[in-house]
């Protein structure tokens, strides 16, 4: 996880490249660097030198516009300080709330995972089983009410998306009255200092749990599935960036990353909860697996219990140090001394 000084999550140490004979030539040097997966690179910040060690490749990119609803797979995305963006689709910029402003997620309403989102003709289109589609403008009316919301105990605002959206979610979930809100760029996000006070980094998020970017490797999911009777999908864990070509849980060791022209810095591991036990295809929550299996071998180091308590760790949160763009197929480089 991103807690500094954790022996369980120490950064990967890599040897400096050996000098090459002159006769190799420039072209041969380039081929050797690719083969080693390491190239010399100077960061924009003066006085700091990093090498790039390729640790994998971007296999999938996901944006989850409405918190707890289905994700949207994209081939390329902008990476902003608040997370991934593709056109008007922003990651977790929409939120279902109770009438008192408290957030609603699939932890309380598991059928939210059945709601899909697309973007067509400058409108957000929501679809769900047994429901007519909901068509919303990409931006709510400026006259719509701004709600004071509560996300994991912290205050954050959201602009009401209108009565039609409220009625749509109320009719679909059938448990109580709900409303839907949208985060706007001029609103203040939830600060990292209040989400995890022990983490030294300074960033903000809208409605994501802990950080603007979450990364998980294919190998880690494969490892978990070897331990389960019923296999689970990447959808159970809702990462933004899925990495191929690494070893299982190698992402635990990555510190600063370069993907495309985006620089990211590890914040902490993703502590998992009953959300992972919601079947993304049926919207049924079992409250046991894969969470119980993860607890059997993915608990934190005892020194990190004040941060993670008894939650198993699966995936890593990153802050965005340098905004830019990235795409499926991009190499994932760790920036090392």
Short mmCIF file of N, CA, C and O in Angstrom, two decimals, residues 4-59:
data_model
loop_
_atom_site.label_atom_id
_atom_site.label_comp_id
_atom_site.label_asym_id
_atom_site.label_seq_id
_atom_site.Cartn_x
_atom_site.Cartn_y
_atom_site.Cartn_z
N UNK A 4 4.34 5.05 3.73
CA UNK A 4 5.80 5.12 3.61
C UNK A 4 6.42 4.30 4.71
O UNK A 4 5.95 4.23 5.83
N UNK A 5 7.56 3.68 4.38
CA UNK A 5 8.32 2.94 5.37
C UNK A 5 7.81 1.56 5.66
O UNK A 5 8.32 0.89 6.54
N UNK A 6 6.80 1.06 4.93
CA UNK A 6 6.28 -0.27 5.20
C UNK A 6 7.23 -1.33 4.66
O UNK A 6 7.52 -1.37 3.48
N UNK A 7 7.71 -2.21 5.55
CA UNK A 7 8.62 -3.25 5.10
C UNK A 7 7.92 -4.24 4.20
O UNK A 7 8.55 -4.85 3.34
N UNK A 8 6.61 -4.43 4.41
CA UNK A 8 5.88 -5.39 3.59
C UNK A 8 5.70 -4.92 2.17
O UNK A 8 5.46 -5.72 1.28
N UNK A 9 5.80 -3.63 1.96
CA UNK A 9 5.55 -3.08 0.63
C UNK A 9 6.75 -2.25 0.17
O UNK A 9 6.58 -1.18 -0.40
N UNK A 10 7.98 -2.73 0.47
CA UNK A 10 9.18 -1.98 0.10
C UNK A 10 9.30 -1.86 -1.40
O UNK A 10 8.91 -2.75 -2.15
N UNK A 11 9.81 -0.73 -1.84
CA UNK A 11 9.93 -0.51 -3.28
C UNK A 11 10.95 -1.46 -3.90
O UNK A 11 11.92 -1.87 -3.26
N UNK A 12 10.75 -1.75 -5.16
CA UNK A 12 11.62 -2.66 -5.90
C UNK A 12 12.99 -2.05 -6.09
O UNK A 12 13.13 -0.97 -6.62
N UNK A 13 14.06 -2.75 -5.67
CA UNK A 13 15.43 -2.29 -5.89
C UNK A 13 15.97 -2.88 -7.17
O UNK A 13 15.86 -4.07 -7.41
N UNK A 14 16.55 -2.04 -8.03
CA UNK A 14 17.03 -2.49 -9.33
C UNK A 14 18.47 -2.07 -9.54
O UNK A 14 18.84 -0.94 -9.22
N UNK A 15 19.33 -2.95 -10.09
CA UNK A 15 20.73 -2.61 -10.32
C UNK A 15 20.89 -1.61 -11.45
O UNK A 15 20.07 -1.56 -12.36
N UNK A 16 21.94 -0.81 -11.39
CA UNK A 16 22.24 0.13 -12.46
C UNK A 16 22.70 -0.64 -13.69
O UNK A 16 23.30 -1.71 -13.59
N UNK A 17 22.38 -0.14 -14.91
CA UNK A 17 22.78 -0.85 -16.12
C UNK A 17 24.29 -0.89 -16.26
O UNK A 17 24.99 0.07 -15.90
N UNK A 18 24.83 -2.01 -16.78
CA UNK A 18 26.26 -2.17 -16.98
C UNK A 18 26.70 -1.41 -18.22
O UNK A 18 25.96 -1.33 -19.20
N UNK A 19 27.95 -0.82 -18.22
CA UNK A 19 28.42 -0.12 -19.42
C UNK A 19 28.57 -1.07 -20.59
O UNK A 19 28.92 -2.23 -20.42
N UNK A 20 28.28 -0.57 -21.81
CA UNK A 20 28.31 -1.38 -23.01
C UNK A 20 29.59 -1.14 -23.81
O UNK A 20 30.09 -0.02 -23.86
N UNK A 21 30.14 -2.14 -24.50
CA UNK A 21 31.28 -1.92 -25.38
C UNK A 21 30.92 -0.97 -26.50
O UNK A 21 29.79 -0.97 -26.99
N UNK A 22 31.91 -0.16 -26.93
CA UNK A 22 31.63 0.84 -27.95
C UNK A 22 31.18 0.24 -29.27
O UNK A 22 30.40 0.83 -30.00
N UNK A 23 31.69 -0.97 -29.58
CA UNK A 23 31.41 -1.53 -30.90
C UNK A 23 29.94 -1.90 -31.10
O UNK A 23 29.49 -2.16 -32.20
N UNK A 24 29.19 -1.93 -30.03
CA UNK A 24 27.78 -2.28 -30.19
C UNK A 24 27.04 -1.28 -31.06
O UNK A 24 26.13 -1.66 -31.79
N UNK A 25 27.43 -0.01 -30.97
CA UNK A 25 26.77 1.00 -31.80
C UNK A 25 25.46 1.45 -31.20
O UNK A 25 24.89 0.82 -30.30
N UNK A 26 24.96 2.55 -31.74
CA UNK A 26 23.73 3.14 -31.20
C UNK A 26 22.53 2.23 -31.36
O UNK A 26 21.74 2.03 -30.44
N UNK A 27 22.39 1.60 -32.53
CA UNK A 27 21.21 0.75 -32.76
C UNK A 27 21.22 -0.45 -31.82
O UNK A 27 20.19 -0.80 -31.23
N UNK A 28 22.41 -1.06 -31.67
CA UNK A 28 22.47 -2.22 -30.78
C UNK A 28 22.20 -1.84 -29.34
O UNK A 28 21.59 -2.58 -28.58
N UNK A 29 22.65 -0.64 -28.95
CA UNK A 29 22.36 -0.16 -27.60
C UNK A 29 20.87 -0.05 -27.37
O UNK A 29 20.35 -0.43 -26.32
N UNK A 30 20.17 0.47 -28.38
CA UNK A 30 18.71 0.62 -28.24
C UNK A 30 18.03 -0.72 -28.09
O UNK A 30 17.15 -0.90 -27.25
N UNK A 31 18.48 -1.71 -28.88
CA UNK A 31 17.87 -3.04 -28.77
C UNK A 31 18.16 -3.66 -27.41
O UNK A 31 17.30 -4.31 -26.82
N UNK A 32 19.37 -3.45 -26.92
CA UNK A 32 19.71 -4.01 -25.61
C UNK A 32 18.85 -3.40 -24.52
O UNK A 32 18.42 -4.09 -23.60
N UNK A 33 18.60 -2.09 -24.64
CA UNK A 33 17.78 -1.42 -23.62
C UNK A 33 16.38 -1.97 -23.61
O UNK A 33 15.79 -2.19 -22.55
N UNK A 34 15.81 -2.20 -24.81
CA UNK A 34 14.46 -2.76 -24.89
C UNK A 34 14.43 -4.15 -24.29
O UNK A 34 13.54 -4.52 -23.54
N UNK A 35 15.46 -4.95 -24.61
CA UNK A 35 15.50 -6.31 -24.10
C UNK A 35 15.56 -6.34 -22.58
O UNK A 35 14.98 -7.19 -21.93
N UNK A 36 16.28 -5.39 -22.03
CA UNK A 36 16.40 -5.32 -20.57
C UNK A 36 15.17 -4.72 -19.93
O UNK A 36 14.95 -4.85 -18.73
N UNK A 37 14.37 -4.00 -20.74
CA UNK A 37 13.20 -3.32 -20.20
C UNK A 37 13.57 -2.10 -19.40
O UNK A 37 12.79 -1.66 -18.56
N UNK A 38 14.76 -1.56 -19.64
CA UNK A 38 15.18 -0.39 -18.88
C UNK A 38 15.83 0.60 -19.83
O UNK A 38 16.68 0.23 -20.61
N UNK A 39 15.42 1.85 -19.77
CA UNK A 39 16.03 2.89 -20.56
C UNK A 39 16.30 4.09 -19.68
O UNK A 39 15.59 4.34 -18.72
N UNK A 40 17.35 4.82 -20.00
CA UNK A 40 17.67 6.02 -19.23
C UNK A 40 16.67 7.10 -19.55
O UNK A 40 16.27 7.27 -20.69
N UNK A 41 16.27 7.84 -18.56
CA UNK A 41 15.23 8.86 -18.76
C UNK A 41 15.38 9.92 -17.68
O UNK A 41 15.61 9.60 -16.51
N UNK A 42 15.27 11.17 -18.07
CA UNK A 42 15.39 12.25 -17.09
C UNK A 42 14.02 12.89 -16.89
O UNK A 42 13.35 13.26 -17.85
N UNK A 43 13.61 12.99 -15.65
CA UNK A 43 12.34 13.62 -15.34
C UNK A 43 12.44 15.12 -15.53
O UNK A 43 13.50 15.72 -15.53
N UNK A 44 11.26 15.74 -15.67
CA UNK A 44 11.23 17.18 -15.89
C UNK A 44 11.75 17.94 -14.67
O UNK A 44 12.27 19.03 -14.78
N UNK A 45 11.61 17.35 -13.49
CA UNK A 45 12.07 18.03 -12.28
C UNK A 45 13.59 18.08 -12.27
O UNK A 45 14.24 17.05 -12.44
N UNK A 46 14.18 19.24 -12.08
CA UNK A 46 15.64 19.36 -12.14
C UNK A 46 16.31 18.55 -11.04
O UNK A 46 15.82 18.44 -9.92
N UNK A 47 17.45 17.95 -11.41
CA UNK A 47 18.26 17.27 -10.41
C UNK A 47 17.82 15.87 -10.07
O UNK A 47 18.41 15.23 -9.22
N UNK A 48 16.78 15.34 -10.73
CA UNK A 48 16.32 14.00 -10.42
C UNK A 48 16.45 13.12 -11.66
O UNK A 48 15.98 13.47 -12.73
N UNK A 49 17.09 11.99 -11.51
CA UNK A 49 17.25 11.07 -12.63
C UNK A 49 16.56 9.75 -12.28
O UNK A 49 16.66 9.26 -11.17
N UNK A 50 15.84 9.23 -13.24
CA UNK A 50 15.16 7.95 -13.05
C UNK A 50 15.45 7.05 -14.24
O UNK A 50 15.67 7.51 -15.35
N UNK A 51 15.46 5.75 -13.98
CA UNK A 51 15.45 4.79 -15.07
C UNK A 51 14.03 4.26 -15.20
O UNK A 51 13.27 4.23 -14.24
N UNK A 52 13.72 3.81 -16.41
CA UNK A 52 12.42 3.19 -16.64
C UNK A 52 12.59 1.68 -16.73
O UNK A 52 13.36 1.18 -17.55
N UNK A 53 11.90 0.97 -15.88
CA UNK A 53 11.90 -0.49 -15.89
C UNK A 53 10.49 -0.93 -16.27
O UNK A 53 9.54 -0.69 -15.52
N UNK A 54 10.35 -1.55 -17.43
CA UNK A 54 9.00 -1.98 -17.83
C UNK A 54 8.54 -3.11 -16.93
O UNK A 54 9.24 -4.12 -16.76
N UNK A 55 7.34 -2.95 -16.36
CA UNK A 55 6.80 -3.95 -15.45
C UNK A 55 5.53 -4.60 -16.00
O UNK A 55 5.00 -5.52 -15.40
N UNK A 56 5.05 -4.11 -17.12
CA UNK A 56 3.84 -4.68 -17.71
C UNK A 56 3.34 -3.82 -18.86
O UNK A 56 4.03 -2.92 -19.34
N UNK A 57 2.11 -4.13 -19.29
CA UNK A 57 1.46 -3.42 -20.39
C UNK A 57 0.01 -3.17 -20.02
O UNK A 57 -0.62 -4.00 -19.35
N UNK A 58 -0.53 -2.03 -20.43
CA UNK A 58 -1.94 -1.73 -20.16
C UNK A 58 -2.82 -2.68 -20.98
O UNK A 58 -2.78 -2.65 -22.21
N UNK A 59 -3.59 -3.52 -20.30
CA UNK A 59 -4.49 -4.46 -20.98
C UNK A 59 -5.90 -3.90 -21.10
O UNK A 59 -6.59 -4.16 -22.09
#
